[in-house]
Every structure is written in structure tokens, then in C-alpha cells.
């Protein structure tokens, strides 16, 4: 009976670890995506500013 209990314990622990890792990966991915989106928006704003005040010399 003891090995069965340890087996079930390890399977539960393994499932928990997998779930935690996948959750962390999802959170990291979301954070990275939001940071990337923010950076893209900032660059886009800067480009828009450059375009609006660009002189013929810069073109």
C-alpha cells in the first residue's frame, strides 16, 4: 500500500508542478506581450512625432 500512496503523491505533485509551470509561462508570455505592445506603441508615437515635425532635410 505504501508504494501506491507515494505513486499517487508523486503524480499529484507532478501535475501541480506542470500546472504551475504552464501558468507561469502564460503569465510571463502575457507580461512580455504587454511590454512588447507598449514598446511598439511608444516607437509608433515617436515616429508619428518625427513625421509631423520632419523637415525636407530629414526625408
CSV table of N, CA and C in Angstrom, one decimal:
chain,number,residue,atom,x,y,z
A,1,UNK,N,0.8,-1.2,0.0
A,1,UNK,CA,0.0,0.0,0.0
A,1,UNK,C,0.9,1.3,0.0
A,2,UNK,N,2.0,1.2,0.6
A,2,UNK,CA,2.9,2.4,0.7
A,2,UNK,C,3.3,2.9,-0.7
A,3,UNK,N,3.8,2.0,-1.6
A,3,UNK,CA,4.3,2.5,-2.9
A,3,UNK,C,3.1,3.2,-3.6
A,4,UNK,N,1.9,2.6,-3.5
A,4,UNK,CA,0.7,3.2,-4.2
A,4,UNK,C,0.5,4.6,-3.7
A,5,UNK,N,0.6,4.8,-2.4
A,5,UNK,CA,0.4,6.2,-1.9
A,5,UNK,C,1.5,7.1,-2.4
A,6,UNK,N,2.8,6.7,-2.4
A,6,UNK,CA,3.8,7.6,-2.9
A,6,UNK,C,3.6,7.8,-4.4
A,7,UNK,N,3.2,6.8,-5.1
A,7,UNK,CA,3.0,7.0,-6.6
A,7,UNK,C,1.9,8.1,-6.8
A,8,UNK,N,0.8,7.9,-6.1
A,8,UNK,CA,-0.3,8.9,-6.3
A,8,UNK,C,0.2,10.3,-5.8
A,9,UNK,N,1.0,10.3,-4.7
A,9,UNK,CA,1.5,11.6,-4.3
A,9,UNK,C,2.4,12.2,-5.4
A,10,UNK,N,3.3,11.4,-6.0
A,10,UNK,CA,4.2,12.0,-7.0
A,10,UNK,C,3.4,12.4,-8.2
A,11,UNK,N,2.3,11.6,-8.6
A,11,UNK,CA,1.6,12.0,-9.8
A,11,UNK,C,0.8,13.4,-9.5
A,12,UNK,N,0.3,13.5,-8.3
A,12,UNK,CA,-0.3,14.8,-7.9
A,12,UNK,C,0.7,15.9,-7.9
A,13,UNK,N,1.8,15.7,-7.3
A,13,UNK,CA,2.9,16.7,-7.2
A,13,UNK,C,3.3,17.1,-8.7
A,14,UNK,N,3.5,16.0,-9.5
A,14,UNK,CA,3.9,16.3,-10.9
A,14,UNK,C,2.9,17.1,-11.6
A,15,UNK,N,1.6,16.8,-11.5
A,15,UNK,CA,0.6,17.5,-12.1
A,15,UNK,C,0.5,19.0,-11.6
A,16,UNK,N,0.7,19.2,-10.3
A,16,UNK,CA,0.8,20.5,-9.7
A,16,UNK,C,1.9,21.3,-10.3
A,17,UNK,N,3.1,20.7,-10.4
A,17,UNK,CA,4.3,21.4,-10.9
A,17,UNK,C,4.1,21.8,-12.4
A,18,UNK,N,3.5,20.8,-13.2
A,18,UNK,CA,3.2,21.1,-14.6
A,18,UNK,C,2.2,22.3,-14.7
A,19,UNK,N,1.2,22.3,-13.9
A,19,UNK,CA,0.2,23.3,-13.9
A,19,UNK,C,0.8,24.7,-13.5
A,20,UNK,N,1.6,24.7,-12.5
A,20,UNK,CA,2.3,25.9,-12.0
A,20,UNK,C,3.2,26.4,-13.1
A,21,UNK,N,4.0,25.5,-13.7
A,21,UNK,CA,4.9,26.0,-14.8
A,21,UNK,C,4.2,26.5,-16.0
A,22,UNK,N,3.1,25.9,-16.4
A,22,UNK,CA,2.3,26.4,-17.5
A,22,UNK,C,1.7,27.7,-17.2
A,23,UNK,N,1.2,27.9,-15.9
A,23,UNK,CA,0.6,29.1,-15.5
A,23,UNK,C,1.7,30.2,-15.5
A,24,UNK,N,2.9,29.9,-15.0
A,24,UNK,CA,4.0,30.9,-15.0
A,24,UNK,C,4.4,31.3,-16.4
A,25,UNK,N,4.4,30.3,-17.3
A,25,UNK,CA,4.8,30.6,-18.7
A,25,UNK,C,3.7,31.5,-19.3
A,26,UNK,N,2.4,31.2,-19.0
A,26,UNK,CA,1.4,32.1,-19.6
A,26,UNK,C,1.5,33.5,-19.1
A,27,UNK,N,1.8,33.6,-17.8
A,27,UNK,CA,1.9,34.9,-17.2
A,27,UNK,C,3.1,35.7,-17.8
A,28,UNK,N,4.2,35.0,-17.9
A,28,UNK,CA,5.4,35.6,-18.5
A,28,UNK,C,5.1,36.0,-19.9
A,29,UNK,N,4.4,35.1,-20.7
A,29,UNK,CA,4.1,35.5,-22.0
A,29,UNK,C,3.2,36.7,-22.1
A,30,UNK,N,2.2,36.8,-21.2
A,30,UNK,CA,1.4,38.0,-21.2
A,30,UNK,C,2.1,39.2,-20.9
A,31,UNK,N,3.0,39.1,-19.9
A,31,UNK,CA,3.8,40.3,-19.5
A,31,UNK,C,4.7,40.7,-20.6
A,32,UNK,N,5.4,39.7,-21.3
A,32,UNK,CA,6.2,40.0,-22.4
A,32,UNK,C,5.4,40.7,-23.6
A,33,UNK,N,4.2,40.1,-23.8
A,33,UNK,CA,3.4,40.7,-24.9
A,33,UNK,C,3.0,42.1,-24.6
A,34,UNK,N,2.6,42.4,-23.3
A,34,UNK,CA,2.2,43.7,-23.0
A,34,UNK,C,3.4,44.7,-23.0
A,35,UNK,N,4.5,44.2,-22.6
A,35,UNK,CA,5.7,45.1,-22.7
A,35,UNK,C,6.1,45.4,-24.2
A,36,UNK,N,6.0,44.3,-25.0
A,36,UNK,CA,6.3,44.5,-26.4
A,36,UNK,C,5.3,45.5,-27.1
A,37,UNK,N,4.0,45.3,-26.7
A,37,UNK,CA,2.9,46.2,-27.2
A,37,UNK,C,3.2,47.6,-26.8
A,38,UNK,N,3.6,47.8,-25.5
A,38,UNK,CA,3.9,49.2,-25.0
A,38,UNK,C,5.0,49.8,-25.8
A,39,UNK,N,6.1,49.0,-26.0
A,39,UNK,CA,7.3,49.4,-26.7
A,39,UNK,C,6.9,49.8,-28.2
A,40,UNK,N,6.1,49.0,-28.8
A,40,UNK,CA,5.7,49.3,-30.2
A,40,UNK,C,4.9,50.6,-30.2
A,41,UNK,N,4.0,50.8,-29.2
A,41,UNK,CA,3.2,52.0,-29.2
A,41,UNK,C,4.1,53.2,-29.0
A,42,UNK,N,5.1,53.1,-28.1
A,42,UNK,CA,6.0,54.2,-27.9
A,42,UNK,C,6.8,54.5,-29.1
A,43,UNK,N,7.3,53.5,-29.8
A,43,UNK,CA,8.0,53.7,-31.0
A,43,UNK,C,7.1,54.4,-32.1
A,44,UNK,N,5.9,53.9,-32.2
A,44,UNK,CA,4.9,54.4,-33.1
A,44,UNK,C,4.7,55.9,-32.8
A,45,UNK,N,4.5,56.2,-31.5
A,45,UNK,CA,4.3,57.6,-31.2
A,45,UNK,C,5.5,58.5,-31.6
A,46,UNK,N,6.7,58.0,-31.3
A,46,UNK,CA,7.9,58.8,-31.6
A,46,UNK,C,8.0,59.0,-33.1
A,47,UNK,N,7.7,57.9,-33.9
A,47,UNK,CA,7.7,58.0,-35.4
A,47,UNK,C,6.7,59.0,-35.8
A,48,UNK,N,5.5,59.0,-35.2
A,48,UNK,CA,4.5,60.0,-35.6
A,48,UNK,C,5.0,61.4,-35.3
A,49,UNK,N,5.6,61.6,-34.2
A,49,UNK,CA,6.2,62.9,-33.8
A,49,UNK,C,7.2,63.3,-34.9
A,50,UNK,N,8.1,62.4,-35.2
A,50,UNK,CA,9.2,62.7,-36.2
A,50,UNK,C,8.5,63.1,-37.5
A,51,UNK,N,7.5,62.3,-37.9
A,51,UNK,CA,6.9,62.6,-39.2
A,51,UNK,C,6.2,64.0,-39.2
A,52,UNK,N,5.5,64.3,-38.1
A,52,UNK,CA,4.8,65.5,-38.0
A,52,UNK,C,5.7,66.7,-38.0
A,53,UNK,N,6.9,66.6,-37.4
A,53,UNK,CA,7.8,67.8,-37.4
A,53,UNK,C,9.1,67.5,-38.3
A,54,UNK,N,8.9,66.6,-39.3
A,54,UNK,CA,10.1,66.3,-40.1
A,54,UNK,C,10.2,67.4,-41.2
A,55,UNK,N,11.5,67.8,-41.4
A,55,UNK,CA,11.8,68.8,-42.4
A,55,UNK,C,12.2,68.1,-43.7
A,56,UNK,N,12.2,68.8,-44.8
A,56,UNK,CA,12.6,68.2,-46.1
A,56,UNK,C,14.0,67.6,-46.0
A,57,UNK,N,14.9,68.1,-45.1
A,57,UNK,CA,16.3,67.6,-45.0
A,57,UNK,C,16.3,66.2,-44.5
A,58,UNK,N,15.3,65.9,-43.5
A,58,UNK,CA,15.3,64.6,-42.9
A,58,UNK,C,14.8,63.5,-43.9
A,59,UNK,N,14.0,63.9,-44.8
A,59,UNK,CA,13.4,62.9,-45.7
A,59,UNK,C,14.4,62.3,-46.7
